[in-house]
Coordinates of C-alpha atoms in Angstrom, one line a residue:
X1 CA 0.2 0.4 0.1
X2 CA 1.4 3.2 -1.1
X3 CA 1.6 6.4 0.6
X4 CA 1.0 9.8 -1.5
X5 CA 2.4 12.8 0.3
X6 CA 1.4 15.8 -0.8
X7 CA 3.4 18.9 -1.0
X8 CA 1.9 22.3 -0.4
X9 CA 3.6 25.4 -1.4
X10 CA 2.8 27.8 1.3
X11 CA 2.0 31.3 -0.2
X12 CA 4.5 34.1 0.6
X13 CA 3.4 36.5 3.2
X14 CA 1.9 39.6 2.5
X15 CA 4.7 42.8 2.4
X16 CA 4.0 45.0 5.5
X17 CA 2.7 48.3 4.3
X18 CA 5.0 50.7 4.4
X19 CA 4.3 53.6 7.2
X20 CA 3.6 57.1 5.9
X21 CA 6.9 59.4 6.7
X22 CA 5.5 62.6 8.3
X23 CA 8.6 65.5 8.9
X24 CA 8.1 67.9 11.3
X25 CA 7.4 71.4 10.0
X26 CA 6.7 74.9 11.5
X27 CA 3.4 74.9 9.8
X28 CA 2.1 71.7 11.6
X29 CA 3.2 72.9 14.7
X30 CA 1.2 76.0 14.2
X31 CA -2.2 74.1 13.4
X32 CA -1.9 71.8 16.1
X33 CA -1.4 74.7 18.5
X34 CA -4.3 76.2 16.6
X35 CA -6.7 73.1 17.1
X36 CA -5.5 73.0 20.8
X37 CA -6.6 76.8 21.5
X38 CA -10.0 76.1 19.8
X39 CA -10.6 73.0 21.7
X40 CA -10.5 74.8 24.9
X41 CA -13.8 76.0 26.2
X42 CA -12.0 78.7 28.0
X43 CA -10.8 80.1 25.0
X44 CA -14.4 81.0 24.2
X45 CA -15.5 82.0 27.2
X46 CA -12.4 84.5 28.1
X47 CA -12.4 85.8 24.5
X48 CA -16.2 86.7 24.8
X49 CA -15.4 88.6 28.2
X50 CA -12.9 90.7 26.3
X51 CA -15.0 91.6 23.8
X52 CA -17.6 92.5 26.4
X53 CA -15.2 94.5 28.6
X54 CA -14.0 96.7 26.0
X55 CA -17.6 97.8 24.4
X56 CA -19.4 97.6 27.7
X57 CA -17.1 99.9 29.5
X58 CA -16.5 102.1 26.4
X59 CA -20.2 102.7 26.2
X60 CA -20.9 102.9 29.5
X61 CA -17.8 105.5 30.3
X62 CA -19.4 107.5 27.1
X63 CA -22.7 107.7 28.5
X64 CA -21.8 108.9 31.7
X65 CA -19.6 111.6 29.9
X66 CA -22.3 112.5 27.7
X67 CA -24.5 113.1 30.9
X68 CA -22.4 114.7 33.0
X69 CA -21.4 117.5 30.1
X70 CA -25.2 117.4 29.5
X71 CA -26.3 118.4 33.2
X72 CA -23.1 120.8 33.6
X73 CA -22.0 119.1 36.3
X74 CA -18.1 118.8 37.1
X75 CA -16.1 115.9 35.7
X76 CA -14.1 114.1 37.6
X77 CA -10.3 114.3 37.0
X78 CA -10.0 111.0 35.2
X79 CA -12.6 112.3 32.6
X80 CA -11.8 116.2 32.5
X81 CA -10.0 115.6 29.3
X82 CA -11.4 113.0 27.7
X83 CA -11.7 111.9 23.9
X84 CA -13.7 109.8 22.0
X85 CA -10.9 107.3 21.9
X86 CA -10.0 107.3 25.5
X87 CA -13.4 106.5 26.2
X88 CA -13.3 103.9 24.2
X89 CA -10.1 102.6 25.4
X90 CA -11.5 102.8 28.8
X91 CA -12.3 99.2 29.1
X92 CA -8.7 98.1 28.3
X93 CA -7.4 97.7 31.5
X94 CA -10.6 95.0 32.3
X95 CA -10.0 93.3 29.0
X96 CA -6.5 93.2 29.1
X97 CA -6.8 90.8 32.3
X98 CA -9.1 88.4 30.8
X99 CA -6.7 88.0 27.3
X100 CA -3.7 88.2 29.6
X101 CA -5.2 85.2 32.1
X102 CA -6.1 83.2 28.6
X103 CA -2.4 83.5 27.1
X104 CA -1.1 82.1 30.8
X105 CA -3.3 79.2 30.7
X106 CA -2.6 78.6 26.9
X107 CA 0.8 77.5 28.1
X108 CA 1.0 77.0 32.0
X109 CA -2.7 75.1 31.4
X110 CA -0.7 72.1 29.9
X111 CA 1.7 71.8 32.5
X112 CA -1.1 71.6 35.3
X113 CA -2.5 68.6 33.0
X114 CA 0.6 66.8 32.1
X115 CA -0.3 67.4 28.3
X116 CA 3.3 69.2 27.7
X117 CA 4.8 66.1 27.9
X118 CA 3.0 64.5 24.9
X119 CA 3.5 67.9 23.3
X120 CA 7.5 68.0 23.5
X121 CA 7.7 64.2 22.8
X122 CA 5.7 65.1 19.7
X123 CA 7.9 68.4 19.2
X124 CA 11.6 67.1 20.6
X125 CA 13.0 70.6 19.7
X126 CA 10.4 72.4 22.5
X127 CA 11.4 76.2 21.0
X128 CA 8.7 75.6 18.1
X129 CA 5.9 74.9 20.6
X130 CA 6.6 78.3 22.5
X131 CA 6.6 80.5 19.4
X132 CA 3.6 78.6 18.0
X133 CA 1.5 79.2 20.7
X134 CA 2.8 82.8 21.6
X135 CA 2.1 83.8 17.6
X136 CA -1.2 81.9 17.9
X137 CA -2.6 83.5 20.3
X138 CA -1.2 86.5 19.9
X139 CA -3.1 86.6 16.4
X140 CA -6.5 85.9 17.9
X141 CA -5.9 88.3 20.6
X142 CA -4.8 91.3 18.3
X143 CA -7.8 90.2 16.2
X144 CA -9.9 90.2 19.2
X145 CA -8.5 93.3 20.5
X146 CA -8.5 95.6 17.4
X147 CA -12.0 94.5 16.3
X148 CA -13.5 95.3 20.0
X149 CA -12.1 98.8 19.9
X150 CA -12.9 99.7 16.2
X151 CA -16.6 98.2 16.8
X152 CA -16.9 100.6 19.9
X153 CA -15.2 103.8 18.9
X154 CA -18.3 104.4 16.5
X155 CA -21.2 104.1 19.1
X156 CA -18.9 106.2 21.8
X157 CA -18.4 108.8 19.0
X158 CA -22.1 109.1 18.4
X159 CA -23.0 109.2 22.4
X160 CA -20.2 112.1 22.7
X161 CA -21.8 113.7 19.7
X162 CA -21.6 117.6 20.5
X163 CA -19.5 117.5 23.5
X164 CA -15.6 118.4 23.8
X165 CA -14.7 114.8 23.8
X166 CA -16.2 114.4 20.0
X167 CA -14.1 112.8 17.4
X168 CA -14.7 110.8 14.1
X169 CA -12.4 108.4 12.6
X170 CA -11.0 111.0 10.1
X171 CA -9.6 113.1 13.0
X172 CA -5.8 113.0 12.8
X173 CA -4.4 109.9 15.1
X174 CA -7.8 108.1 15.6
X175 CA -6.7 105.3 13.7
X176 CA -3.2 105.1 14.9
X177 CA -4.5 105.3 18.3
X178 CA -7.5 102.5 17.8
X179 CA -4.7 100.3 16.0
X180 CA -2.2 100.9 19.0
X181 CA -4.8 100.1 21.4
X182 CA -5.3 96.9 19.8
X183 CA -1.8 96.0 19.2
X184 CA -1.3 96.3 23.0
X185 CA -3.8 93.9 23.8
X186 CA -2.7 91.4 21.3
X187 CA 0.9 91.8 23.1
X188 CA -0.7 91.4 26.4
X189 CA -1.6 88.0 25.3
X190 CA 2.1 87.0 24.1
X191 CA 3.2 88.6 27.6
X192 CA 0.6 85.7 29.4
X193 CA 1.8 83.0 27.2
X194 CA 5.2 83.5 28.3
X195 CA 4.8 84.0 31.8
X196 CA 2.9 80.7 32.0
X197 CA 5.9 78.9 30.3
X198 CA 8.2 80.5 32.5
X199 CA 6.5 80.0 35.7
X200 CA 4.4 76.9 34.5
X201 CA 1.7 77.8 36.9
X202 CA -1.6 79.3 36.4
X203 CA -1.6 81.0 39.9
X204 CA 2.1 81.9 39.9
X205 CA 1.7 83.4 36.1
X206 CA -1.6 85.3 36.7
X207 CA -0.5 86.9 40.1
X208 CA 2.9 88.4 38.0
X209 CA 0.4 89.5 35.3
X210 CA -1.7 91.5 37.2
X211 CA 1.1 92.8 39.9
X212 CA 3.0 94.0 36.4
X213 CA 0.0 96.0 35.0
X214 CA -1.8 96.9 37.8
X215 CA -0.2 96.5 40.9
X216 CA 3.1 98.0 40.1
X217 CA 1.9 101.2 38.9
X218 CA 0.2 101.9 42.1
X219 CA 3.5 101.1 44.1
X220 CA 5.4 103.3 42.2
X221 CA 3.2 106.4 43.2
X222 CA 4.7 106.0 46.4
X223 CA 8.2 107.3 45.2
X224 CA 9.2 110.8 45.3
X225 CA 8.0 112.3 42.5
X226 CA 11.2 112.8 40.8
X227 CA 11.7 109.0 40.8
X228 CA 7.9 108.4 39.5
X229 CA 8.9 110.3 36.8
X230 CA 12.0 108.2 35.6
X231 CA 10.5 105.0 36.3
X232 CA 6.8 105.3 35.3
X233 CA 6.7 105.8 31.7
X234 CA 8.7 102.3 31.3
X235 CA 6.6 100.3 32.9
X236 CA 4.5 97.9 30.8
X237 CA 1.3 99.1 31.5
X238 CA 2.2 102.8 30.9
X239 CA 4.3 102.0 28.0
X240 CA 1.5 100.3 26.4
X241 CA -0.7 103.3 27.6
X242 CA 1.2 105.4 25.5
X243 CA 0.5 103.4 22.2
X244 CA -3.1 104.6 21.7
X245 CA -2.3 107.8 23.5
X246 CA -3.7 111.0 21.1
X247 CA -0.8 113.2 22.4
X248 CA 2.2 113.3 24.8
X249 CA 4.4 115.5 26.6
X250 CA 7.6 115.6 28.4
X251 CA 6.3 113.1 31.2
X252 CA 5.4 110.5 28.7
X253 CA 6.6 108.2 25.9
X254 CA 5.5 108.9 22.5
X255 CA 3.7 105.7 20.6
X256 CA 6.6 104.3 18.9
X257 CA 8.8 104.3 21.9
X258 CA 5.3 103.0 24.1
X259 CA 5.7 100.4 21.8
X260 CA 9.3 99.4 21.6
X261 CA 9.8 99.4 25.3
X262 CA 6.4 97.0 26.1
X263 CA 7.8 94.7 23.2
X264 CA 10.8 94.7 24.9
X265 CA 9.4 93.9 28.2
X266 CA 7.2 90.9 26.1
X267 CA 10.6 89.6 24.5
X268 CA 12.2 89.3 27.4
X269 CA 9.8 87.1 29.3
X270 CA 9.5 85.0 26.2
X271 CA 13.4 84.8 26.3
X272 CA 13.1 83.8 30.0
X273 CA 10.5 81.3 29.0
X274 CA 12.7 79.5 26.1
X275 CA 15.9 79.1 28.3
X276 CA 13.7 77.6 31.0
X277 CA 12.2 75.3 28.5
X278 CA 15.5 74.2 27.0
X279 CA 17.5 74.0 30.4
X280 CA 14.8 72.0 32.4
X281 CA 12.5 69.1 32.1
X282 CA 8.9 69.4 31.5

């Protein structure tokens, strides 16, 4: 009895599918940070608050000025020399807090949740993360601030029509001052992201931001007047105010110099954040 042995020829195994190679580029890092920014609910809420503060406080201050002017009441010192531009920017002090705090959250928030480890694993060179976060949020803050200021001015101009504060877009320096106000808010957003990356703490970043923009100017007022004249113009908040001022004198900076000073503070914070990002672990 013979045994027939069948020889089976096994088919060759399929070749593994070639993995698609992904190359890390600056554009892709920017797209990633853009997606992360708008995925947060706090982004929409905080930007909405910044917009509300600018428009609402601008209109309220203009209505108050108009009421006092029509009734012949003596205006407060803060309103005595107001213009339609300064009234439109009245809410800047409140809006800068909203936009600056969100900037801190953009960077420090990732450290508090631990997501920064995944971010830096995807971008080993690290610094592109900081530049992308600052650029993306700075652009958003700039657009929100500029649109809000230019949207507020027509309402304020209409309310103060017929008063010494009346101005229109055609007046000299108005457009430049409004652009300066929007640019200041954009840089405040960048400053917030830098402080968040430098301190890696939401509470610490917010505290330093508020101290730099609001508390230190009050403390400087306790110094002798000769010291105040030398120090005060170069504080971040004072330099920011000069960016949107229609006029300046010997005690204030010109808009261009004010921009240079505030930009210098922002770059200093970014440099500190970059140094720590490169030199220390996440």
